[in-house]
């Protein structure tokens, strides 16, 4: 895998054997992409039989164009992970937490997580937060060109109720929600992450634990986020938690385990997106070293129910994004992404629908703006090139030939 960082003065011509734009379910064949700086300037049919030099010379007649031959590859938009935790490593939760107090170590860790993510073709991540500001640090490391990417949308701390789930995500509030929100906004977060419930129990199927906020409190914080121009990503499991989150007007439901069909219909109706994060639960189903047979049964049942709900959501027209919860136990940065895509496949979704969730829909959900989205003229050139056809076999994403992305301005 080779990473090509596009600098402002760079001009490239890419010859693509196949192009998946993300705008429809088809592949365009034999196209030329002209990139100027970090932007896709033109998409043209490739003249048959021409040598690379001729193609390059024909690209606007300008000197210094670089040519990238992807004539035997498929070019597609960069992937988007709508839910990661760059502060955690997916291996050792306690060790990662201990490193939060050692600035040099934490930078090293974050650099590693970002490199792994980029190598998997993920060019944009939305970080689900941590209480030490590591996600914010990661964002600054990419912005200041310490690393080429992925671009990070950071949540800072999650808004949560003290005494309830999520101590590693934020300090917890009791009462002064406006003050807590002000502190987050002052920290420069890209979106508000709010914890509406706990996580699913691995001991008892269907148990989640108490709601963290009343409907009134949730309405209040969503209104504050709206005033500040921030989207809201709501960690919510159980029908009750998702229902109050959707009614409060959040933009996306994160995890959303144990939703009923009625609730999924509500998501579709209100245009609320869903990021189901299956892999963090699915990987636990193999851990007989950690869980009893009864617990493994609960875990299995829980994630299989989630796969059914994904199929239902697709059928009902719910906007699906792809989020791995990378960093949570058992989920590695980068590698977790293809695992999550394979689970969508197991849920019965077609590769084209999965790729749309992974690229164009994900970009919208994550608020990627100019940094990710469809391959079209005038848009930034965050691209991947892979062998084979991802619309036939998503596993080709496991071996990426080129990662192409704009450098910071
Ligand atoms: Zn998370």
mmCIF file of N, CA, C and O in Angstrom, residues 1 55 60 66 75 107 111 158 162 166 194 196 207 217 226 247 249 251 288 307 316 320 325 404:
data_model
loop_
_atom_site.group_PDB
_atom_site.id
_atom_site.type_symbol
_atom_site.label_atom_id
_atom_site.label_comp_id
_atom_site.label_asym_id
_atom_site.label_seq_id
_atom_site.Cartn_x
_atom_site.Cartn_y
_atom_site.Cartn_z
ATOM 1 N N UNK A 1 0.841 -1.198 0.000
ATOM 2 C CA UNK A 1 0.000 0.000 0.000
ATOM 3 C C UNK A 1 0.879 1.251 0.000
ATOM 4 O O UNK A 1 1.829 1.349 0.755
ATOM 5 N N UNK A 55 -1.328 10.543 -22.355
ATOM 6 C CA UNK A 55 -2.450 10.944 -21.500
ATOM 7 C C UNK A 55 -2.036 12.126 -20.641
ATOM 8 O O UNK A 55 -2.737 13.120 -20.535
ATOM 9 N N UNK A 60 -4.527 19.043 -20.121
ATOM 10 C CA UNK A 60 -4.473 20.491 -19.969
ATOM 11 C C UNK A 60 -3.212 21.100 -20.554
ATOM 12 O O UNK A 60 -3.008 22.301 -20.496
ATOM 13 N N UNK A 66 1.862 14.563 -12.918
ATOM 14 C CA UNK A 66 2.302 13.212 -12.565
ATOM 15 C C UNK A 66 1.205 12.235 -12.968
ATOM 16 O O UNK A 66 0.024 12.580 -12.913
ATOM 17 N N UNK A 75 -10.946 2.515 -8.596
ATOM 18 C CA UNK A 75 -10.801 3.707 -7.754
ATOM 19 C C UNK A 75 -12.145 3.985 -7.093
ATOM 20 O O UNK A 75 -13.197 3.864 -7.727
ATOM 21 N N UNK A 107 0.983 10.573 22.296
ATOM 22 C CA UNK A 107 1.177 10.990 20.896
ATOM 23 C C UNK A 107 1.619 9.807 20.034
ATOM 24 O O UNK A 107 1.164 9.632 18.901
ATOM 25 N N UNK A 111 -0.540 8.295 16.998
ATOM 26 C CA UNK A 111 0.071 8.218 15.667
ATOM 27 C C UNK A 111 -0.091 6.812 15.106
ATOM 28 O O UNK A 111 -0.400 6.623 13.923
ATOM 29 N N UNK A 158 -17.579 13.129 26.264
ATOM 30 C CA UNK A 158 -19.005 12.879 26.049
ATOM 31 C C UNK A 158 -19.779 13.507 27.207
ATOM 32 O O UNK A 158 -19.299 13.550 28.338
ATOM 33 N N UNK A 162 -23.261 11.884 35.930
ATOM 34 C CA UNK A 162 -22.316 11.276 36.879
ATOM 35 C C UNK A 162 -22.948 10.073 37.563
ATOM 36 O O UNK A 162 -24.145 10.027 37.797
ATOM 37 N N UNK A 166 -19.889 5.194 31.535
ATOM 38 C CA UNK A 166 -19.026 5.967 30.632
ATOM 39 C C UNK A 166 -17.989 6.859 31.287
ATOM 40 O O UNK A 166 -17.647 7.899 30.739
ATOM 41 N N UNK A 194 -23.440 12.534 23.224
ATOM 42 C CA UNK A 194 -24.211 12.433 24.473
ATOM 43 C C UNK A 194 -24.533 10.968 24.755
ATOM 44 O O UNK A 194 -24.862 10.205 23.841
ATOM 45 N N UNK A 196 -26.973 8.473 26.237
ATOM 46 C CA UNK A 196 -28.386 8.427 26.639
ATOM 47 C C UNK A 196 -28.672 7.189 27.479
ATOM 48 O O UNK A 196 -29.597 7.162 28.273
ATOM 49 N N UNK A 207 -30.953 -6.496 28.548
ATOM 50 C CA UNK A 207 -30.792 -5.523 29.637
ATOM 51 C C UNK A 207 -29.768 -4.468 29.230
ATOM 52 O O UNK A 207 -28.750 -4.760 28.630
ATOM 53 N N UNK A 217 -34.262 17.011 29.646
ATOM 54 C CA UNK A 217 -32.824 17.326 29.661
ATOM 55 C C UNK A 217 -32.212 17.134 28.276
ATOM 56 O O UNK A 217 -31.401 17.931 27.812
ATOM 57 N N UNK A 226 -27.725 22.720 18.722
ATOM 58 C CA UNK A 226 -28.259 23.365 17.512
ATOM 59 C C UNK A 226 -27.836 24.831 17.452
ATOM 60 O O UNK A 226 -27.383 25.314 16.428
ATOM 61 N N UNK A 247 -36.708 11.642 19.539
ATOM 62 C CA UNK A 247 -37.689 12.702 19.809
ATOM 63 C C UNK A 247 -37.003 14.025 20.127
ATOM 64 O O UNK A 247 -37.519 15.089 19.818
ATOM 65 N N UNK A 249 -34.372 15.022 18.775
ATOM 66 C CA UNK A 249 -33.849 15.573 17.517
ATOM 67 C C UNK A 249 -32.368 15.360 17.285
ATOM 68 O O UNK A 249 -31.734 16.142 16.573
ATOM 69 N N UNK A 251 -28.930 13.739 15.664
ATOM 70 C CA UNK A 251 -28.651 13.478 14.250
ATOM 71 C C UNK A 251 -28.360 12.014 13.968
ATOM 72 O O UNK A 251 -28.689 11.505 12.907
ATOM 73 N N UNK A 288 -14.247 -17.333 24.581
ATOM 74 C CA UNK A 288 -14.593 -18.284 25.640
ATOM 75 C C UNK A 288 -13.594 -18.197 26.803
ATOM 76 O O UNK A 288 -13.837 -18.724 27.886
ATOM 77 N N UNK A 307 -27.801 -7.693 13.536
ATOM 78 C CA UNK A 307 -27.714 -7.936 12.089
ATOM 79 C C UNK A 307 -29.112 -7.933 11.462
ATOM 80 O O UNK A 307 -29.323 -7.379 10.381
ATOM 81 N N UNK A 316 -36.312 -0.396 5.419
ATOM 82 C CA UNK A 316 -37.195 0.714 5.774
ATOM 83 C C UNK A 316 -36.666 2.073 5.313
ATOM 84 O O UNK A 316 -37.333 3.094 5.458
ATOM 85 N N UNK A 320 -27.861 4.437 6.905
ATOM 86 C CA UNK A 320 -26.884 3.686 7.697
ATOM 87 C C UNK A 320 -25.486 4.220 7.456
ATOM 88 O O UNK A 320 -25.098 4.490 6.320
ATOM 89 N N UNK A 325 -16.415 1.522 16.400
ATOM 90 C CA UNK A 325 -16.104 1.671 17.833
ATOM 91 C C UNK A 325 -14.647 1.237 18.090
ATOM 92 O O UNK A 325 -14.304 0.774 19.173
ATOM 93 N N UNK A 404 -4.980 7.911 -1.592
ATOM 94 C CA UNK A 404 -4.665 9.231 -2.156
ATOM 95 C C UNK A 404 -5.476 10.263 -1.380
ATOM 96 O O UNK A 404 -6.698 10.122 -1.248
#
